[in-house]
Coordinates of C-alpha atoms in Angstrom, one line a residue:
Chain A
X516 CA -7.8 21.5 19.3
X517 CA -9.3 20.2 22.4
X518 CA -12.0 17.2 22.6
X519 CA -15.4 19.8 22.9
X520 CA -14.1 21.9 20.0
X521 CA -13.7 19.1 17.8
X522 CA -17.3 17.7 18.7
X523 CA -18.4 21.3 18.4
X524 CA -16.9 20.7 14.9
X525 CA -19.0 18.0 13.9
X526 CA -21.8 19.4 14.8
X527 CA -21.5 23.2 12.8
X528 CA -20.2 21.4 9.9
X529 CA -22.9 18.0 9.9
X530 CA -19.6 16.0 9.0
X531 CA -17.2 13.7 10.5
X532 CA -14.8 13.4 7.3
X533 CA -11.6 13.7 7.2
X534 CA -9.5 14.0 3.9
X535 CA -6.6 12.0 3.3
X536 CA -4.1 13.6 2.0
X537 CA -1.9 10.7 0.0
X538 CA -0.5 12.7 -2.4
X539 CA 1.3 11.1 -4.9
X540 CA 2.9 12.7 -7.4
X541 CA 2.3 10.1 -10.2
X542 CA -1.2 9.9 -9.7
X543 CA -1.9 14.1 -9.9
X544 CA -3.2 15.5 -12.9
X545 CA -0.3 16.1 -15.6
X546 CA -0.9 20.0 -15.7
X547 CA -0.1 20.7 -12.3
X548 CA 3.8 19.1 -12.6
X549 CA 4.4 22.3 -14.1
X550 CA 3.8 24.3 -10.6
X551 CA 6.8 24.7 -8.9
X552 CA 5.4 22.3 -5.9
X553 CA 3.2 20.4 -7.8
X554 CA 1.9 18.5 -4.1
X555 CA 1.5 21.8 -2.8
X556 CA -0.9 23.2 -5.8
X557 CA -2.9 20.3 -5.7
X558 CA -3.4 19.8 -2.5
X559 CA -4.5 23.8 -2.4
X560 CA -7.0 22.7 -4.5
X561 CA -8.6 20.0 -2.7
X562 CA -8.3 21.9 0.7
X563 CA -9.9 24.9 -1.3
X564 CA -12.7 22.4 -3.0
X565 CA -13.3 20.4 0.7
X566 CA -13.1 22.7 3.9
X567 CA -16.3 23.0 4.0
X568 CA -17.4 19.8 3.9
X569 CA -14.7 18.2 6.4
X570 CA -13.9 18.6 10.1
X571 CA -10.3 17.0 9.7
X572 CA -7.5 16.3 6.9
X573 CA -5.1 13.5 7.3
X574 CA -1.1 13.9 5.5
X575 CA 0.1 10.5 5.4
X576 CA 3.8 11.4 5.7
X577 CA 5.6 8.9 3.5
X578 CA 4.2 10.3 0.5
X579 CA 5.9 13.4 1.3
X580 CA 9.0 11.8 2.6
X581 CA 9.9 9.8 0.2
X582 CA 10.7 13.1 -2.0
X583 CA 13.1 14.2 0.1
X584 CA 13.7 17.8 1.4
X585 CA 11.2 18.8 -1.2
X586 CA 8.5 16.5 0.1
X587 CA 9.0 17.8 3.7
X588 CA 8.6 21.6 2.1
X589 CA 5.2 20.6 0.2
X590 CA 4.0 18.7 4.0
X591 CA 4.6 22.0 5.8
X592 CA 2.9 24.1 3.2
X593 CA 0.3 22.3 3.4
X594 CA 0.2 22.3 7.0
X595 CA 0.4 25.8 6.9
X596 CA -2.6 26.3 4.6
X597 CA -5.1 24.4 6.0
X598 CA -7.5 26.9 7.6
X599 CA -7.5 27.2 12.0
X600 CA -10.4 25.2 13.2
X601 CA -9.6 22.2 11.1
X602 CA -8.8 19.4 12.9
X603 CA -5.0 18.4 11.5
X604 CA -3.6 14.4 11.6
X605 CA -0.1 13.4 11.2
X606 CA -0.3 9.5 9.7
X607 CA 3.0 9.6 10.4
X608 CA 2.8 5.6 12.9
X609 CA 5.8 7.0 15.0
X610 CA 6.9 4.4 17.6
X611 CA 10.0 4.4 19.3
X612 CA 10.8 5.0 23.5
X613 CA 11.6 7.8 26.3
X614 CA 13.4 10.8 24.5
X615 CA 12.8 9.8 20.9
X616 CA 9.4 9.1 21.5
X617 CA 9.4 12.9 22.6
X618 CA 11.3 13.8 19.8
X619 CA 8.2 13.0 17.4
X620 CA 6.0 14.2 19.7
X621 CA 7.8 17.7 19.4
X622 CA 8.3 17.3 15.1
X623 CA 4.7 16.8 14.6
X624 CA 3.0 19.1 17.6
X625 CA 5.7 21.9 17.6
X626 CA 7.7 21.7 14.3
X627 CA 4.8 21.4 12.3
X628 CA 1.6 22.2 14.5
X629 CA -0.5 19.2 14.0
X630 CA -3.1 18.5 16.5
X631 CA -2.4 14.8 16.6
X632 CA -0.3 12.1 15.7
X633 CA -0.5 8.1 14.7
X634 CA 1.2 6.5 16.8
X635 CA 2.6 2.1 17.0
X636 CA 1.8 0.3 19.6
X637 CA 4.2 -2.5 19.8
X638 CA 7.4 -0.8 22.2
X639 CA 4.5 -0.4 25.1
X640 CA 3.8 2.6 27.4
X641 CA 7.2 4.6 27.3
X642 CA 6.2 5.0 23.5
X643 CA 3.2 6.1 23.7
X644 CA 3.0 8.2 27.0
X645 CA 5.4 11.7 25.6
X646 CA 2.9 11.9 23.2
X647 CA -0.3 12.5 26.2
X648 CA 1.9 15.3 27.9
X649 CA 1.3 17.7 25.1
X650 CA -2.0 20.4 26.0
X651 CA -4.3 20.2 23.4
X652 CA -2.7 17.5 21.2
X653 CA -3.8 14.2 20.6
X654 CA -2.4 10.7 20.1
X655 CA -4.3 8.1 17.7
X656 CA -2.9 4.8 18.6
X657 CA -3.0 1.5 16.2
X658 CA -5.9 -0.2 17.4
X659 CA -7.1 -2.4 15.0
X660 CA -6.0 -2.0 11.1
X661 CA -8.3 -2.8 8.2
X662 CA -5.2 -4.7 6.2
X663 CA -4.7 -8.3 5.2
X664 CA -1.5 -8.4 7.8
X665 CA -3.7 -7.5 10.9
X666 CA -4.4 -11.5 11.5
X667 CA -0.5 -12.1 11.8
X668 CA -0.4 -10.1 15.2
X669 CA -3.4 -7.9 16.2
X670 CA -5.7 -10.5 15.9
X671 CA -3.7 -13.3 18.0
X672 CA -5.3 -14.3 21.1
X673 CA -3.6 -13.0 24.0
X674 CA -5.7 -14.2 26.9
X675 CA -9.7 -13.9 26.6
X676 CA -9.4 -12.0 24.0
X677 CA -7.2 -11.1 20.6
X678 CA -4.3 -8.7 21.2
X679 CA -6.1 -5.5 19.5
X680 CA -8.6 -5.8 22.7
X681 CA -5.3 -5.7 25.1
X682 CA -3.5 -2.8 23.1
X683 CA -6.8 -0.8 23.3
X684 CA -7.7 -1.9 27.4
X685 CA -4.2 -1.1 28.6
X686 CA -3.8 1.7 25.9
X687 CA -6.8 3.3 27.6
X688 CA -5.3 3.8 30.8
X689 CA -2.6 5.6 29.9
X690 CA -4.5 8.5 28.1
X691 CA -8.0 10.1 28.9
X692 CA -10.7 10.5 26.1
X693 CA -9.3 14.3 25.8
X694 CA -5.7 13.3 24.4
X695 CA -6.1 9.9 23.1
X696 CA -8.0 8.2 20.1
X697 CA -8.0 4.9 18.0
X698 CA -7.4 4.1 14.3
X699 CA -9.9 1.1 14.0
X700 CA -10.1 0.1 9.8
X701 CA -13.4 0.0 8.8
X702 CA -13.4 -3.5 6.9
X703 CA -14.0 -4.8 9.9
X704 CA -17.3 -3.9 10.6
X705 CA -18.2 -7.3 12.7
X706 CA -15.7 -6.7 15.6
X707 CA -16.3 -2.6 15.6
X708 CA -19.3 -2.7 17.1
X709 CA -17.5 -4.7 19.8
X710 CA -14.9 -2.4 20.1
X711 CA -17.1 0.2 20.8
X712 CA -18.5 -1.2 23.9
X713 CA -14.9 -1.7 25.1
X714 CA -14.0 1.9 24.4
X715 CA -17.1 3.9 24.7
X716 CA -15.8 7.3 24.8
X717 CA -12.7 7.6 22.8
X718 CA -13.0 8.7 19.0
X719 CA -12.3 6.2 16.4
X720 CA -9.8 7.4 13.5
X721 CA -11.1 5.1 11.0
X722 CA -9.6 4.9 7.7
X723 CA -10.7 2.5 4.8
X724 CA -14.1 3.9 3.7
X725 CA -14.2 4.1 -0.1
X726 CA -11.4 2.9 -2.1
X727 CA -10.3 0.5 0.8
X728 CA -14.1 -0.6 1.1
X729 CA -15.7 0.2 4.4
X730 CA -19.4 0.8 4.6
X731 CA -19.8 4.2 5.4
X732 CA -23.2 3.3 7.0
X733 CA -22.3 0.2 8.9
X734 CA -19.7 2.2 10.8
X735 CA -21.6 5.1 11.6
X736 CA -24.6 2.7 13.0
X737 CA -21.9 0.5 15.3
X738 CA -19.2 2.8 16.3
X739 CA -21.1 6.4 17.1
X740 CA -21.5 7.5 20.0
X741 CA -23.2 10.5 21.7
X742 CA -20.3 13.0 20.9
X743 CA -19.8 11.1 17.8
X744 CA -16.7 9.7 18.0
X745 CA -16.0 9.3 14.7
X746 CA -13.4 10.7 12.2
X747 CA -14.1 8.4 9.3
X748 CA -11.4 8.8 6.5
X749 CA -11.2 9.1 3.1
X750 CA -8.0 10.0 0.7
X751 CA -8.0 8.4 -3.2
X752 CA -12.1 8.2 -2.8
X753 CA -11.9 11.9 -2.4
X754 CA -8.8 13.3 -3.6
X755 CA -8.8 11.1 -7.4
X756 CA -12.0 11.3 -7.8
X757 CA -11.6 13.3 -11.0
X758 CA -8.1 13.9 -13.0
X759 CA -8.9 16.2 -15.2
X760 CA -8.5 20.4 -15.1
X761 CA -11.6 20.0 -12.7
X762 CA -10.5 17.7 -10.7
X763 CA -11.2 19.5 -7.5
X764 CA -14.8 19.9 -8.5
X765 CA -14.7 15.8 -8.6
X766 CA -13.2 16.0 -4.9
X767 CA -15.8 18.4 -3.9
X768 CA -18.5 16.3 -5.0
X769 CA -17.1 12.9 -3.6
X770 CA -16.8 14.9 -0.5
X771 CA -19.9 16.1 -0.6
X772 CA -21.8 12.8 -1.0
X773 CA -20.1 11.6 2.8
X774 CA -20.9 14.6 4.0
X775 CA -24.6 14.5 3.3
X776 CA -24.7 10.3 4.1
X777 CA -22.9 11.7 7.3
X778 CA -25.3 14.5 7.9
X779 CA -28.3 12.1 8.1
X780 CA -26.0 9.3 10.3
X781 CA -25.4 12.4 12.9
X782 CA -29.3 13.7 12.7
X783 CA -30.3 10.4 13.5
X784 CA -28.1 9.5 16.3
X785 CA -27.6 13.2 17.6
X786 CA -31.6 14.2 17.5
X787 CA -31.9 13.7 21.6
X788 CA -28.7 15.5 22.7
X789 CA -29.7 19.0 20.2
Chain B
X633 CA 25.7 -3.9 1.7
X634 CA 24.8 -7.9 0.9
X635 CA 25.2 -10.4 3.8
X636 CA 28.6 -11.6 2.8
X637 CA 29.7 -7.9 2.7
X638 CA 28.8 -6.8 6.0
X639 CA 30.4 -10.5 7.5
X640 CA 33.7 -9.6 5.5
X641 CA 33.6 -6.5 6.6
X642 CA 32.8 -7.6 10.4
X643 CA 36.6 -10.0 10.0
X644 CA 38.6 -7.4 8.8
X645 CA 37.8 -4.4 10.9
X646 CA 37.6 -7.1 14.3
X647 CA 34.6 -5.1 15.0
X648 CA 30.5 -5.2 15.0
X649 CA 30.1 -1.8 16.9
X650 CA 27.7 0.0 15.7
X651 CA 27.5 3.7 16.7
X652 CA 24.2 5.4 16.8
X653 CA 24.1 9.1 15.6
X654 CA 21.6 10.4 18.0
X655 CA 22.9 13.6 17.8
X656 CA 20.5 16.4 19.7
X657 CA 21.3 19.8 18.9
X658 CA 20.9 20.8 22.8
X659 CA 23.9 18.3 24.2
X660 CA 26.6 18.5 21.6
X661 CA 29.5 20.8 22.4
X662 CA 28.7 24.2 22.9
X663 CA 31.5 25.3 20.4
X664 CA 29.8 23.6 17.3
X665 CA 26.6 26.0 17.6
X666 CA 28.3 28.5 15.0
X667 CA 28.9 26.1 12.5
X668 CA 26.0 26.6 9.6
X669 CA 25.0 23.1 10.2
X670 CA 25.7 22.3 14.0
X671 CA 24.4 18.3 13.8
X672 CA 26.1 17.4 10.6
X673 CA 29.7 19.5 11.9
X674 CA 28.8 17.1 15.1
X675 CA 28.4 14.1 13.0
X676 CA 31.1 14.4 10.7
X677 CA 33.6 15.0 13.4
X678 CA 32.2 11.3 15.3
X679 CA 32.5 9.9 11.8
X680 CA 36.1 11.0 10.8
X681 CA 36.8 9.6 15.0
X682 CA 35.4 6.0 14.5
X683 CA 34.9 5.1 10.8
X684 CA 37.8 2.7 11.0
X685 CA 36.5 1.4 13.9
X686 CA 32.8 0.6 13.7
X687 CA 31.0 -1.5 11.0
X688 CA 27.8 0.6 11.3
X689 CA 26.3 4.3 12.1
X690 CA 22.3 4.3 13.0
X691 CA 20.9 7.5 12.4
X692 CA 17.8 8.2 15.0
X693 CA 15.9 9.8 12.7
X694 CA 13.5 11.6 15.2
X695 CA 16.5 13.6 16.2
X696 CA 16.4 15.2 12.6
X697 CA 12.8 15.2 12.2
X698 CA 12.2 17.4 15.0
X699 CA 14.2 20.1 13.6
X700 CA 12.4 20.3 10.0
X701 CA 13.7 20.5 7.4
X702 CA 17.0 21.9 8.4
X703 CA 17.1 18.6 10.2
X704 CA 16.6 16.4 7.5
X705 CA 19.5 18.6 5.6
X706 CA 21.9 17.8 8.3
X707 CA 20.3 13.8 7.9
X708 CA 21.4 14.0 4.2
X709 CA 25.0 15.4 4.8
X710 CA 25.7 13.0 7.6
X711 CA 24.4 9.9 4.6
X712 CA 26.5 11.5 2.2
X713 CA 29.7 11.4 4.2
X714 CA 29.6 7.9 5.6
X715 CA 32.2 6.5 3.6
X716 CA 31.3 3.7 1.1
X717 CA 31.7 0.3 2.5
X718 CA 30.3 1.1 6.1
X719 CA 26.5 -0.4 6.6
X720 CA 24.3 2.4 7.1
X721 CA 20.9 2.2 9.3
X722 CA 18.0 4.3 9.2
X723 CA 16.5 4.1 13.0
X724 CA 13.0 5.1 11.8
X725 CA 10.9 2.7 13.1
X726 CA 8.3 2.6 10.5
X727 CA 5.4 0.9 10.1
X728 CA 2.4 1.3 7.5
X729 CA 0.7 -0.9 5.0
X730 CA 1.2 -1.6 1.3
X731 CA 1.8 1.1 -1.1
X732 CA 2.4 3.7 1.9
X733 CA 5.0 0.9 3.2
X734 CA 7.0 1.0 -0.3
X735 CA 6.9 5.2 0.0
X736 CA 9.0 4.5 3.3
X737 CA 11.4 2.0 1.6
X738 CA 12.0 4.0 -0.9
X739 CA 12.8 7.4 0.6
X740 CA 15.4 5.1 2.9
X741 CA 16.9 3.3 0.6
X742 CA 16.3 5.4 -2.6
X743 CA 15.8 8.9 -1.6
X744 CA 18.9 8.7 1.2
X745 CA 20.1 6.0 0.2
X746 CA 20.5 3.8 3.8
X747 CA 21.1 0.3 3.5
X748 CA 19.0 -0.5 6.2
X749 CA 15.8 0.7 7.7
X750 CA 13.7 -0.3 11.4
X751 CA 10.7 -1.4 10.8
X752 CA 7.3 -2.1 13.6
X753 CA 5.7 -5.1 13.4
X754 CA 2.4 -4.6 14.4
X755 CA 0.4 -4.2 11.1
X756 CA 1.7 -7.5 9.7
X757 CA 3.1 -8.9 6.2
X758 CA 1.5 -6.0 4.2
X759 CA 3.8 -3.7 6.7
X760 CA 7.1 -5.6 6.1
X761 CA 7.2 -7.2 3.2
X762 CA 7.7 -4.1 0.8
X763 CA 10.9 -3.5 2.6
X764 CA 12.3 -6.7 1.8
X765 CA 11.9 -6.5 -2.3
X766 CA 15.0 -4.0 -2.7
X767 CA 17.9 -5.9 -3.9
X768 CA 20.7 -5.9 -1.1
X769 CA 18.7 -3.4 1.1
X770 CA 17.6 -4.8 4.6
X771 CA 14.2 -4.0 7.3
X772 CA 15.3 -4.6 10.9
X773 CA 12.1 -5.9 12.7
X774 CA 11.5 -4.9 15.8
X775 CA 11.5 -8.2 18.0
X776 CA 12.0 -7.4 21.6
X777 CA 13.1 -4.1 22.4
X778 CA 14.8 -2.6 25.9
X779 CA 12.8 -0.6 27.3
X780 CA 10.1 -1.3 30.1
X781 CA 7.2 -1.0 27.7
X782 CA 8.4 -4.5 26.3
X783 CA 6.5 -5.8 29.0
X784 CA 2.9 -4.0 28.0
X785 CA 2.6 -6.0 24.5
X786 CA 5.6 -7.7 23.2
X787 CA 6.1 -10.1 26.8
X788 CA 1.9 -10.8 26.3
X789 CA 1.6 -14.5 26.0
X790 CA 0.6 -15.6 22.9
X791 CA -0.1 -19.0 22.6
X792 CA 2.4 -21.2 24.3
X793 CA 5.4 -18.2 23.8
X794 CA 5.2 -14.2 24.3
X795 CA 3.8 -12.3 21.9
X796 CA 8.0 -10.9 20.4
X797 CA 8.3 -14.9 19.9
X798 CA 5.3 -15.6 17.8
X799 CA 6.8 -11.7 15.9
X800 CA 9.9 -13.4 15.0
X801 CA 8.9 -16.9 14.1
X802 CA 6.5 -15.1 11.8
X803 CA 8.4 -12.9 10.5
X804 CA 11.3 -14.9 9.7
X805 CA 9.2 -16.6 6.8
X806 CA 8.8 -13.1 4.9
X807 CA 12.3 -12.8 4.4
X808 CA 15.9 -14.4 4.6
X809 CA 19.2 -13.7 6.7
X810 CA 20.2 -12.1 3.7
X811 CA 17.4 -9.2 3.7
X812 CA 15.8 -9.8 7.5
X813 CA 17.5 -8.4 10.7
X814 CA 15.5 -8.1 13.7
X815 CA 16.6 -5.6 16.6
X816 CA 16.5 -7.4 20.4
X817 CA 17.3 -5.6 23.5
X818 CA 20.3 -6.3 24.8
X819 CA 19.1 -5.7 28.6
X820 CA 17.2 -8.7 28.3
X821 CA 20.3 -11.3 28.0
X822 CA 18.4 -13.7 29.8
X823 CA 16.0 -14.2 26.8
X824 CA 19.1 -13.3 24.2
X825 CA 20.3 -17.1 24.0
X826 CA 16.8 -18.3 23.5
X827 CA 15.9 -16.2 21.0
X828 CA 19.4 -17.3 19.7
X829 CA 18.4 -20.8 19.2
X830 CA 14.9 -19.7 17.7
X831 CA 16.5 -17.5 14.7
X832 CA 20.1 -19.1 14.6
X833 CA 21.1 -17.6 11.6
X834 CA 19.8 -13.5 11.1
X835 CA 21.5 -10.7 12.3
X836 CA 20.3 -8.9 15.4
X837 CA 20.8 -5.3 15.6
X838 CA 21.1 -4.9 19.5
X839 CA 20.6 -1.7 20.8
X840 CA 21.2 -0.8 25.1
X841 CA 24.6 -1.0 25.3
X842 CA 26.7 1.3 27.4
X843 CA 24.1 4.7 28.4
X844 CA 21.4 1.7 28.7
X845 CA 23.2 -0.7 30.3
X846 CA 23.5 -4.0 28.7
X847 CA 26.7 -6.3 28.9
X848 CA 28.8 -6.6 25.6
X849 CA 30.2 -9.3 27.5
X850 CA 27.2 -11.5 28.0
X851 CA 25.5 -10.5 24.8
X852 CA 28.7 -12.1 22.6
X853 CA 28.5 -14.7 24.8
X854 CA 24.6 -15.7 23.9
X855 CA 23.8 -14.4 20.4
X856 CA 26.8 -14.5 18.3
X857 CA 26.5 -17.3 15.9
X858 CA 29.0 -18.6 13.3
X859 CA 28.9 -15.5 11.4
X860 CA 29.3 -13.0 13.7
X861 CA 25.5 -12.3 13.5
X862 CA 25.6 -9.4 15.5
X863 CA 25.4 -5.5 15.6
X864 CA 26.0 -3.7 18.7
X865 CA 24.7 -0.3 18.9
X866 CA 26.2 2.3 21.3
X867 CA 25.1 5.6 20.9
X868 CA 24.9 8.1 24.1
X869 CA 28.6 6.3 25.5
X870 CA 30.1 6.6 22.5
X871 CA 29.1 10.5 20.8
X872 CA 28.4 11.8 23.8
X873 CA 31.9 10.2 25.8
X874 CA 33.2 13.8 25.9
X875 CA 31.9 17.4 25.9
X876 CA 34.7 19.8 25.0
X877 CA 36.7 20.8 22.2
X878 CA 38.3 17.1 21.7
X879 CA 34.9 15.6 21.9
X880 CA 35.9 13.7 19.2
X881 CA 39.1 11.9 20.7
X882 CA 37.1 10.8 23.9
X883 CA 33.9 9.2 21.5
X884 CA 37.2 7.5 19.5
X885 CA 38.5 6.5 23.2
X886 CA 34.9 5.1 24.0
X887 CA 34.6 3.3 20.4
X888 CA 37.9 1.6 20.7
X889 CA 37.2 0.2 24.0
X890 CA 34.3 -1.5 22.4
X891 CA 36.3 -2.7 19.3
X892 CA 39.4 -4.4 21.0
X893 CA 36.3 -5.8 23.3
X894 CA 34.7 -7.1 20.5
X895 CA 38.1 -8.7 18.4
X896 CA 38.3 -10.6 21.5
X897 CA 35.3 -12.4 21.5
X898 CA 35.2 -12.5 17.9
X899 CA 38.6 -14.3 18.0
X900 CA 37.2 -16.9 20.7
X901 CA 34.1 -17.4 18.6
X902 CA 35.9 -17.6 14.9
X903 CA 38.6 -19.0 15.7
X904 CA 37.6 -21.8 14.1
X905 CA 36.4 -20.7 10.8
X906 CA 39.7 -18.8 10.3

């Protein structure tokens, strides 16, 4: 999916949500372990209960490979399912150089048709570069996380500035706003709107609304920008709301309250470009 | 494998060669292609070739990944028939926080069983530490890596050192030699002795020999410590050494040529303790 189809995205659906799909099998509900591929079933459901309501859905990868062969069946099911025209994330934080590097890039875009990929920083350009030469796939690149650890190396000073500001300067000039986006966690609201005026035109993947704690409304009114430029993330908010029989209803409402905060956020700021 | 384990085993084999299965389906004898499984026939024929002659076999994971889930079938054969006793390291380069960080220890060391896994550094404690609570399991943290991208982030100054520097001091607190490796470049032997004489006492998993071009000769020479303390990886000059039907004898050729290399500088440098 290319940059205007995605903000074409937002736009139709009045939603910049993206559903994290963390599926764990010890937190699903109990009746679904008796489907064959209990991951699988319920994260039909939630796709079913959310497609509507969501431009994106995120499959963080270690909950799927940790299970093995199995795991990796339930990912690309998944995968498969999700309807075309849904923007589709690998959380997969691949990092590694040259041939490898394009290795991932090939797993996620070609193996298993994702439109984009998380991708580490830390091993410099030759890691992140055979992820841009893909048409119409996109790398998200660690920016700036929303966990405790981020102070031990992202938020060193490296020069004028910490080393999150370097990653995402030099970062930048590798990729263009068409292949290349930022995972920026939303617990820090105080530097995002900083951010933003360092990288005005990139989208932000930014995980950590909800059950990590990020103000939904804070982040919308620092970090958007005329396309947007926001895929703001929620997965246990959503996804465990409920866990009962109905717990896809519970998803579908959880995913409807962001979607109708989100519709106001985007009237607001969008209301001079419509 | 505990510490003591891998040192004993280090003495009696005269040997700290690591070889790295980086086995791609599209440069492995033509011949193979029939077999059902291609990569693990590959594999098991390097295995059967060097097992008495390295201490260690990285698997590259992305070059199983990419092939789906045939790929990580082949992965899981190639575990299964490392024989007991040889330390086994999954080259995954992982990085993610809390509870998505244990999901990646455990499908290495649980799910296929490694006893080893590469781990980024960039998102901190929360991104490491899970790795190092599995008894006799170790995360090797990547501190300054070989490739020219080293220079973008990890050579930043930070403070009064570079930002791999300020990685390894810091990380060095989470864990212990007996659960903490760190992986160094080995075509930076001019920082190898320094960063020697920062972490005297982990192992370095040291990757850039042969293909990449590092020096055995100088690396023994500036990071082995007392105990050995070092794994040298050779991957491309070792599995891919030959191309025909005896593929096998010339990557046995190529890994003895390392080992008798390596008894020598082991006996200059153990002498001692012996």
């Amino acid at each position: 999916m290319n940059r205007q189809e995605l903000v074409n995205l937002i736009r139709e659906k009045q939603s910049y949500l993206c559903v994290g799909l963390d599926t764990d099998i010890h937190k699903i509900p109990k009746h679904l372990l008796s489907h064959p591929d209990p991951i699988f079933a319920f994260n039909k459901a939630i796709i079913d209960a959310t497609r509507d309501l969501c431009v994106a859905y995120k499959i963080n990868t270690a909950f799927y490979e940790c299970m093995g062969i199995r795991g990796w069946e339930s990912l690309q099911r998944t995968v498969d399912y999700i309807p075309s025209g849904i923007f589709t994330i690998a959380d997969a934080k691949r990092g590694d150089i040259g041939n490898t590097a394009t290795q991932y890039a090939k797993t996620f875009f070609e193996t298993y048709r994702f439109d984009a990929v998380t991708v580490a920083p830390y091993m410099g350009k030759d890691s992140v570069e055979p992820f841009l030469a893909f048409s119409e796939k996109w790398a998200i690149v660690l920016g700036l996380t929303s966990n405790e650890g981020s102070k031990d190396f992202q938020m060193q000073r490296v020069g004028e500035g910490y080393l999150y500001e370097k990653v995402l300067k030099t970062t930048m000039e590798w990729g263009t706003p068409d292949n290349l986006m930022f995972v920026i966690g939303a617990t820090q609201t105080a530097q995002l709107g900083e951010i933003r005026k360092l990288v005005p035109h990139h989208f932000f993947l930014v995980p950590g609304v909800g059950a990590q704690g990020g103000s939904l409304k804070d982040i919308s009114a620092v970090a958007m920008n005329a396309d947007c430029g926001l895929l703001v993330n929620a997965s246990r908010a959503v996804i465990y709301a409920g866990n009962g029989e109905d717990f896809a209803q519970d998803a579908r409402r959880a995913a409807q309250e962001y979607q109708q905060e989100m519709a106001a956020y985007l009237a607001e700021k969008l209301a001079v470009k419509q």
